[in-house]
Structures are given as structure tokens and as C-alpha cells.
Coordinates of C-alpha atoms and ligand atoms in Angstrom, one line a residue:
X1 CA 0.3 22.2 4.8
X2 CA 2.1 22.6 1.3
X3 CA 0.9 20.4 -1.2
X4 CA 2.4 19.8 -4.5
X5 CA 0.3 19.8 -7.8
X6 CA 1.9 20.0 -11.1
X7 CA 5.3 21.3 -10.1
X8 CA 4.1 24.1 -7.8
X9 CA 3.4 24.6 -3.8
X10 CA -0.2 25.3 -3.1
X11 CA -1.7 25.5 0.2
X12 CA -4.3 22.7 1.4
X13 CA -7.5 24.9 0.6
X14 CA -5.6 25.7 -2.6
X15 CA -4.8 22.4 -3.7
X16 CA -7.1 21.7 -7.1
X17 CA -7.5 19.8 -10.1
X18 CA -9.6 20.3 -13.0
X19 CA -13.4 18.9 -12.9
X20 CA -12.0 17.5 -16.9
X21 CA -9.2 15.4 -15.0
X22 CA -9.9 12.1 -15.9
X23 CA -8.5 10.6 -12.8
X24 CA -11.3 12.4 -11.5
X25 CA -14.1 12.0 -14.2
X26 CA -13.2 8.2 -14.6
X27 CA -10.6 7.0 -12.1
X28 CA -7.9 6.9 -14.7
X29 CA -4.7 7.4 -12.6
X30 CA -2.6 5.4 -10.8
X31 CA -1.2 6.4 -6.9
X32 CA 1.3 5.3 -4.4
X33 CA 1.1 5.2 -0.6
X34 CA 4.5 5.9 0.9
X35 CA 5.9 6.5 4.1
X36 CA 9.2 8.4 5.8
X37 CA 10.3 7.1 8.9
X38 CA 13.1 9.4 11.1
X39 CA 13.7 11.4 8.1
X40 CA 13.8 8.6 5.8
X41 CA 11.9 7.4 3.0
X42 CA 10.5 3.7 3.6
X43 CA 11.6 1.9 0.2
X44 CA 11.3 4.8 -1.9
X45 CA 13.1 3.2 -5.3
X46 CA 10.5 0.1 -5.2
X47 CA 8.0 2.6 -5.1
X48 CA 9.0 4.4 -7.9
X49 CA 9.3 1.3 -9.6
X50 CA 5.9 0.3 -9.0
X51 CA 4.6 3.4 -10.1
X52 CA 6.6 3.4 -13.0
X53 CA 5.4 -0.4 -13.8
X54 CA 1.6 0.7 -13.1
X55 CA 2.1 3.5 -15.6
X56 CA 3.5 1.7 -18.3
X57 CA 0.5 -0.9 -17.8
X58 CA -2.4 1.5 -18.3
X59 CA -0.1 3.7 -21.4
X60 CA 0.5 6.8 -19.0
X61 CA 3.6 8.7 -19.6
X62 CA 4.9 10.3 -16.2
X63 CA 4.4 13.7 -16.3
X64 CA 8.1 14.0 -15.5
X65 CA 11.1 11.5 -15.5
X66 CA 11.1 9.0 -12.0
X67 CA 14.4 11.5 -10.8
X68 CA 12.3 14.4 -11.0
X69 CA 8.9 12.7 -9.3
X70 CA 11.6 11.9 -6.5
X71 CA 13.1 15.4 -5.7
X72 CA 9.6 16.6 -5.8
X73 CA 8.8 13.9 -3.6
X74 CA 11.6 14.6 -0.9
X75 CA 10.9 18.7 -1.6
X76 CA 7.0 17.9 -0.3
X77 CA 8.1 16.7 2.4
X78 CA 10.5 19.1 3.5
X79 CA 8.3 22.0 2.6
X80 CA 6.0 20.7 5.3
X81 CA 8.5 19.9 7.9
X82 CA 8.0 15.9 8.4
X83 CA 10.7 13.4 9.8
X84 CA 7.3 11.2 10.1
X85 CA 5.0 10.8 7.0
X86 CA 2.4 9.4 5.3
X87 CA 3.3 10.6 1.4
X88 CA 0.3 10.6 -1.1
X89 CA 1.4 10.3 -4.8
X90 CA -0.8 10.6 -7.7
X91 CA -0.7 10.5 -10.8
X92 CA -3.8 11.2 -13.3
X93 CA -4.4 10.7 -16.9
X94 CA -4.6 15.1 -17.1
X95 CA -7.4 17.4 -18.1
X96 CA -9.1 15.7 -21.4
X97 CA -12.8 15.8 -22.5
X98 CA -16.0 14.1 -21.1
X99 CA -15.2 11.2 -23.2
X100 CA -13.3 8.5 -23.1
X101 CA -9.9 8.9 -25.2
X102 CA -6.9 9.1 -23.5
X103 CA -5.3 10.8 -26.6
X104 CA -8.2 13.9 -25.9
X105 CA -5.9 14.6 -22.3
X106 CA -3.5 17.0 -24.2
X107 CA -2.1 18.4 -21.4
X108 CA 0.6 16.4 -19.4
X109 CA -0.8 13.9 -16.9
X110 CA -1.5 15.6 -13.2
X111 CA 1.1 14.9 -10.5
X112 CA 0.1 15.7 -6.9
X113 CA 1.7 15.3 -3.7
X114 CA 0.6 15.2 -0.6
X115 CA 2.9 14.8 2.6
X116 CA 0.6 14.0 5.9
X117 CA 0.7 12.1 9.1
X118 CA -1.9 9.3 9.1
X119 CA -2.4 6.6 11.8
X120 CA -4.3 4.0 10.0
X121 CA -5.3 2.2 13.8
X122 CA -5.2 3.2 16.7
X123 CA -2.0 1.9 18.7
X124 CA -4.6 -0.5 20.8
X125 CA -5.6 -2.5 17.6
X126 CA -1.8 -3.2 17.1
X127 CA -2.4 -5.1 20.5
X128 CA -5.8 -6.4 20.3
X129 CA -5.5 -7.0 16.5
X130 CA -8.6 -6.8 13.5
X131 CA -11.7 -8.2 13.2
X132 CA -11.4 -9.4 9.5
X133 CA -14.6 -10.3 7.4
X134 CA -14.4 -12.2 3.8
X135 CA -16.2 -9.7 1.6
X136 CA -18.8 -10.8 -1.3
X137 CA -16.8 -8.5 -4.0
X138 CA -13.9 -10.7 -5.6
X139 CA -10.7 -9.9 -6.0
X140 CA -10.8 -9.0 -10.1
X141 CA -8.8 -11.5 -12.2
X142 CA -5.7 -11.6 -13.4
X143 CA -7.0 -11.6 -16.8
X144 CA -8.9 -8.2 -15.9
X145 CA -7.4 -4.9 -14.6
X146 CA -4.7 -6.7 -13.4
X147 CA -4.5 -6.3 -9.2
X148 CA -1.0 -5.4 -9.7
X149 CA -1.7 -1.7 -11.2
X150 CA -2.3 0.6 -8.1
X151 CA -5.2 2.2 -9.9
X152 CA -7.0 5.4 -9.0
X153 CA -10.1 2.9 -9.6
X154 CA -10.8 2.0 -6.4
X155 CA -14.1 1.2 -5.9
X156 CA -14.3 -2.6 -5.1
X157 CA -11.7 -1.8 -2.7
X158 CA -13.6 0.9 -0.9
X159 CA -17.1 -1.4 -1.0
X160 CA -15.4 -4.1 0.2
X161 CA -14.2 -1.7 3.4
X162 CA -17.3 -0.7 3.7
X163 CA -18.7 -4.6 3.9
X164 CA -16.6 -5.2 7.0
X165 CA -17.3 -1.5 8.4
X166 CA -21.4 -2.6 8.3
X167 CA -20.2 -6.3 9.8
X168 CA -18.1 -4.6 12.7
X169 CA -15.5 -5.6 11.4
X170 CA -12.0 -3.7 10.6
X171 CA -11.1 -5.3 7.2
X172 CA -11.8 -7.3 4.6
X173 CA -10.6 -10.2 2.7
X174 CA -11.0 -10.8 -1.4
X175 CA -10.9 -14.1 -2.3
X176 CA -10.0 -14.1 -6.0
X177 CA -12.1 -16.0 -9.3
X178 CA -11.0 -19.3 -8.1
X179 CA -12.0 -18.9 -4.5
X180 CA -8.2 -18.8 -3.1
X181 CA -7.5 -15.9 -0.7
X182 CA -6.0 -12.7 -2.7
X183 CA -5.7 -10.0 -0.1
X184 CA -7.5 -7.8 2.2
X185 CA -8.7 -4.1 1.0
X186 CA -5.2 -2.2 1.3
X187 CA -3.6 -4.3 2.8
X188 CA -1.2 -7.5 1.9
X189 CA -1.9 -11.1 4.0
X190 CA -0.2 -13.4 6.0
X191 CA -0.3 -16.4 8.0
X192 CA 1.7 -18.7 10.2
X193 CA 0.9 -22.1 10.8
X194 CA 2.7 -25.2 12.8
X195 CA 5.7 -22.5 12.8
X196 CA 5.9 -21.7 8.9
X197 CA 4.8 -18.3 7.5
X198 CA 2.8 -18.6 4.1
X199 CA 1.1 -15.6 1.8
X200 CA -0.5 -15.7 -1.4
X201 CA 1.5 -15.6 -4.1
X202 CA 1.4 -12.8 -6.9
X203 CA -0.5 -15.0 -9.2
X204 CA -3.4 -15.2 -6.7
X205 CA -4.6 -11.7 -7.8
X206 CA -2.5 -9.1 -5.3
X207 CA -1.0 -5.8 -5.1
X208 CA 2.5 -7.0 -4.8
X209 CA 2.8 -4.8 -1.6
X210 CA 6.0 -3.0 -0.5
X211 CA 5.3 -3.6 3.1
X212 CA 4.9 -7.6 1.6
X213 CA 8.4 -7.7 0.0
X214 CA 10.1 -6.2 3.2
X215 CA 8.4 -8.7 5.6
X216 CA 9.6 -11.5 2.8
X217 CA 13.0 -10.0 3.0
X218 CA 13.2 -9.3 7.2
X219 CA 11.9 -13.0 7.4
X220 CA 14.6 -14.6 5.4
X221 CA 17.4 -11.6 6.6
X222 CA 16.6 -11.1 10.7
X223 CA 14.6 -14.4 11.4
X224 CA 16.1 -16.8 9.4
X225 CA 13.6 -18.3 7.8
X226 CA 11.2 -18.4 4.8
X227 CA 8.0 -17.1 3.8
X228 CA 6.0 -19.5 1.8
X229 CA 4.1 -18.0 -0.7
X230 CA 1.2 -20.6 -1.8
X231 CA -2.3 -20.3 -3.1
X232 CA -4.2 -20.7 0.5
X233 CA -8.1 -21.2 1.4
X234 CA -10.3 -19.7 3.7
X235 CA -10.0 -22.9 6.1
X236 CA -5.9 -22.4 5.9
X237 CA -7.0 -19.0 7.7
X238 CA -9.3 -19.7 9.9
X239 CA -7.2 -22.9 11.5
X240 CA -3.9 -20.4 11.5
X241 CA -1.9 -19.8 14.6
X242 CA -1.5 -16.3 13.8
X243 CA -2.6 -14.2 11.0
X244 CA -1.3 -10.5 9.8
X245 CA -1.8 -7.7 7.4
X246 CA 0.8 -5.6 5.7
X247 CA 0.2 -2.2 4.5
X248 CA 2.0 0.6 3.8
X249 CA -0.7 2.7 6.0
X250 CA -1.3 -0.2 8.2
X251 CA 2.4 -1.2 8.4
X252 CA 2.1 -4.5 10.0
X253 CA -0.7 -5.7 12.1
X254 CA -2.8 -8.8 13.6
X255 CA -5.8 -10.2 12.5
X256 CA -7.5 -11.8 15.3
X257 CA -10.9 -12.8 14.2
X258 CA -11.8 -14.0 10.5
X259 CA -15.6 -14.8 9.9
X260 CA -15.6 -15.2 13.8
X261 CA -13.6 -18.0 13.6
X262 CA -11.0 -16.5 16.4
X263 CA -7.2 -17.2 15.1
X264 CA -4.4 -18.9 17.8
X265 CA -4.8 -16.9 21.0
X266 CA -7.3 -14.1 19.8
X267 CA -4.4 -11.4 20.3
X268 CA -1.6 -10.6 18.4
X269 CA 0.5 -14.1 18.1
X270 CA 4.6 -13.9 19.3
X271 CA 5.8 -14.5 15.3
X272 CA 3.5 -11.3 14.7
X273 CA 4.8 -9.0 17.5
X274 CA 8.3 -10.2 16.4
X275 CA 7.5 -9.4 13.2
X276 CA 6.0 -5.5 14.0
X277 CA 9.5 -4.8 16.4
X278 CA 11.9 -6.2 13.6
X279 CA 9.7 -4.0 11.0
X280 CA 9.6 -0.4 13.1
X281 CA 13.1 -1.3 13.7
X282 CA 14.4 -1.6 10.4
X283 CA 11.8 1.2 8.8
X284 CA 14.1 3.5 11.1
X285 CA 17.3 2.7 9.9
X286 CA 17.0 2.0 6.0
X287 CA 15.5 4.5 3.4
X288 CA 16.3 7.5 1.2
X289 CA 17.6 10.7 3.4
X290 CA 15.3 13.5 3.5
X291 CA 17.3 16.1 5.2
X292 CA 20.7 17.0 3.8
X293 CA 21.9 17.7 7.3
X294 CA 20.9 14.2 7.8
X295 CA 23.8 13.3 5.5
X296 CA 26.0 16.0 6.1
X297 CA 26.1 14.8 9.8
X298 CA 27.0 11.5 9.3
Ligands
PLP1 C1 -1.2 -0.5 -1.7 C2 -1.9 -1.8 -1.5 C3 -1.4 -2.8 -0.7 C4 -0.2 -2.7 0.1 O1 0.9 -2.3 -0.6 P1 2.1 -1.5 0.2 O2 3.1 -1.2 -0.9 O3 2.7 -2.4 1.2 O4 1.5 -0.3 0.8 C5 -2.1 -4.0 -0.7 N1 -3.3 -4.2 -1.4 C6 -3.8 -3.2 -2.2 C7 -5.0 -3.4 -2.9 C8 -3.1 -2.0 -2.3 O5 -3.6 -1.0 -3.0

């Protein structure tokens, strides 16, 4: 495996950062998740957007400009071969001192990227669907770190994984300051009821998810319809016909159970399965071309 860190190859065992690195000494960084489907690049320009949106939040100049991050981006993963990929992009504050100032990180900020495969579930749970728990961390307020940066600091996120992990359960949702559903650890929610598909909106404290704005835009472009977004409860969920999650890592998938109330059918609903063909469909076809040849052939 080749991984990139700060413009150079390194092999996996040689991959490093500095013990200074204050994405490492305090979480200050910000990432993207990213996938490559059939030699393409799953929404690769709202990525970069995102990143460069999360960056500008938290006062982090990019290393290098958004082209540059891309061709390294596209070189990572043809150094390692992948059609298929999970892609791993981070971006931290750089080697400072054990305090606090950001102005003390002299050197550029770190860039790293890492190409991989991951499967998130196992192909059955796309079947059977999650068992999804309501964790007792709350999703942070708008008016804090807003939920929009895709911070490095990802500790509520990881305890509240960890909640529904102890429960048996697979995930876990945050309800936000007010008590209205935000989202579930990594992942984006949905849910359809009396054959209307609703979400959160941004303003309920989210990640505004990539795999959330493609499902918006393959509801209204392949299904014609609508997804609602609206501030929803817990009881919204738990009287839902269906219920899914959206992920980049995840991609799209079924919740099933939520506080063991079971949702519709307890299986992945018909508007859901619709929803993960039309999605693996369309990741296939769309995106930014890895492989020259790719092009060349066309
Ligand atoms: C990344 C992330 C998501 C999903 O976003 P995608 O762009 O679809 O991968 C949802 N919630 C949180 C907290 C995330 O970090």
C-alpha cells in the first residue's frame, strides 16, 4: 500500500506524522471520507468543497491549492492500483508546540492520503438492516463546533458508536440541544412515512452528508419525487415505514430496529432497496475519471 503524506509515497509501515502534529496532540484537523466506484471518484468536487468550507471554518490554510489536493488525490489511488476505494483524506493543523496556538504550527498543515478498500457491513446487514440505539451524547449545537466542520475531533462520535456497540446495537442516533433527531454517528438519516421521504434538515445540527445530497438529488431525478427535510422526533422514527442511513462508508442502508421499537416490516423496506439499486447504479456511472485510459477509450 502507498500512502501519501505531505507530497511524498511512503509505504504503510512508513507512513508517519510527527508526535507535535496537532491533529494528533489535540484533534485539530479536519478529514474527508471518499469513495471511487469503477474507476471513478463518487462526487469528488463536493468533497473538495466541503473540505475546503471545513477549513476555512476552523482558519486552516490547505497545505496546497484544492487542484493540487485532487491530482494527489487521483495519484494515491493509482499508485495503489484501485478501481474500488475507500479514500482517506486528512488534513492537520502541522507540527506546532505542546500548546495551544495555531500560529506556533510553522510548518505547512499535514496532508495525508490514504487509498483502501473498506466494507463498512457486511453484505447481510444491507438485507437484514441496523439495529439503531438513541445515544445519551447530544448532537453539539449549532452555536458550538458547528456539526457541519468534518473535524478530526471525533470523540462524541466514536462514544456514541461505542453506546450502541455495548447495547448490541449497530449505530447510533444524536438527537440535538432541542431534542429533534440530528444524525447517527457517521452516517446521515432518513425516513419514509405514508409514502413521503423526510430527513432532518441542516439546521438540526448535521454533517451535510455527500451520500445525503445524492439521495436528495436521485429522489427528485430517478424517482420523481421529493425529500422532505423537517425537524423530526424520536416518535416520527419509531412509527416510520422504513428508515435508512447514508454514509459515505456505509453508502446507503436500513435501519430496522430503533430503541427496539421495530420499523415497517423489520427488513429493509421496498423505497429503501430502491433506493440502494438506484444509488450503486448511479455511483458507477458518474464521478471524476481515475484512469486516463478510462478517457482515452471512450
Ligand atoms: C462524514 C459524515 C457523515 C456522512 O457524510 P458523507 O459525505 O455522506 O460521507 C454524516 N455524519 C457525520 C458526523 C459525518 O462525519
Amino acid at each position: 500500500m502507498k500512502i501519501y503524506v505531505d507530497g511524498e509515497f511512503y509505504e504503510k509501515d512508513e507512513a508517519k506524522v510527527s508526535v507535535f502534529d496537532h491533529g494528533v496532540l489535540y484533534g485539530d484537523g479536519i478529514f474527508e471520507g471518499i469513495r471511487a466506484y469503477n474507476g471513478r471518484v463518487f462526487r469528488l468536487g463536493e468533497h473538495l468543497k466541503r473540505l475546503e468550507e471545513s477549513a476555512q471554518a476552523i482558519f486552516l490554510t490547505l497545505p496546497i491549492p484544492l487542484r493540487k489536493i485532487e491530482e494527489a488525490l487521483l495519484e494515491t489511488v493509482r499508485q495503489n492500483g484501485l478501481r474500488d476505494a475507500y479514500i482517506r483524506l486528512v488534513v492537520t493543523r502541522g507540527v506546532g508546540d505542546l500548546g495551544l496556538d495555531m500560529r506556533k504550527c510553522k510548518k505547512n498543515a499535514g496532508l495525508i492520503i490514504i487509498a483502501d478498500k473498506i466494507e463498512l457491513y457486511p453484505e447481510s446487514y444491507y438485507e437484514k438492516g441496523l439495529d439503531i440505539i438513541t445515544s445519551s451524547i447530544r448532537q453539539r449545537g449549532t452555536d458550538q463546533l458547528a456539526p457541519n466542520i468534518k473535524s478530526l475531533n471525533y470523540l462524541a462520535n466514536i462514544l456514541a458508536r461505542a453506546e450502541a456497540t455495548r447495547a448490541g446495537a449497530q449505530e447510533a442516533i444524536l438527537l440535538n440541544q432541542q431534542g429533534y433527531v440530528s444524525e447517527c454517528s457517521g452516517d446521515n438519516i432518513f425516513y419514509v412515512y405514508e409514502g413521503r421521504i423526510y430527513t432532518p434538515p441542516v439546521y438540526a445540527g448535521i454533517l451535510e452528508g455527500v451520500t445525503r445530497s445524492a439521495i436528495i438529488d436521485i429522489v427528485r431525478e430517478k424517482m420523481n419525487g421529493q425529500v422532505i427535510e423537517k425537524l423530526s422526533t424520536l416518535f416520527e422514527l419509531y412509527r416510520a415505514d422504513e428508515v435508512f442511513l447514508t454514509g459515505t462508508g456505509a453508502e446507503v442502508i436500513a435501519g430496522v430496529k430503533i430503541d427496539g421499537h421495530v420499523i415497517g416490516s423489520g427488513s429493509a423496506g421496498p423505497i429503501t432497496r430502491k433506493l440502494v439499486a438506484l444509488f450503486r447504479e448511479y455511483a458507477r456511472l458518474t464521478g471524476t475519471l481515475i484512469y486516463e485510459e478510462a478517457k482515452a477509450s471512450k
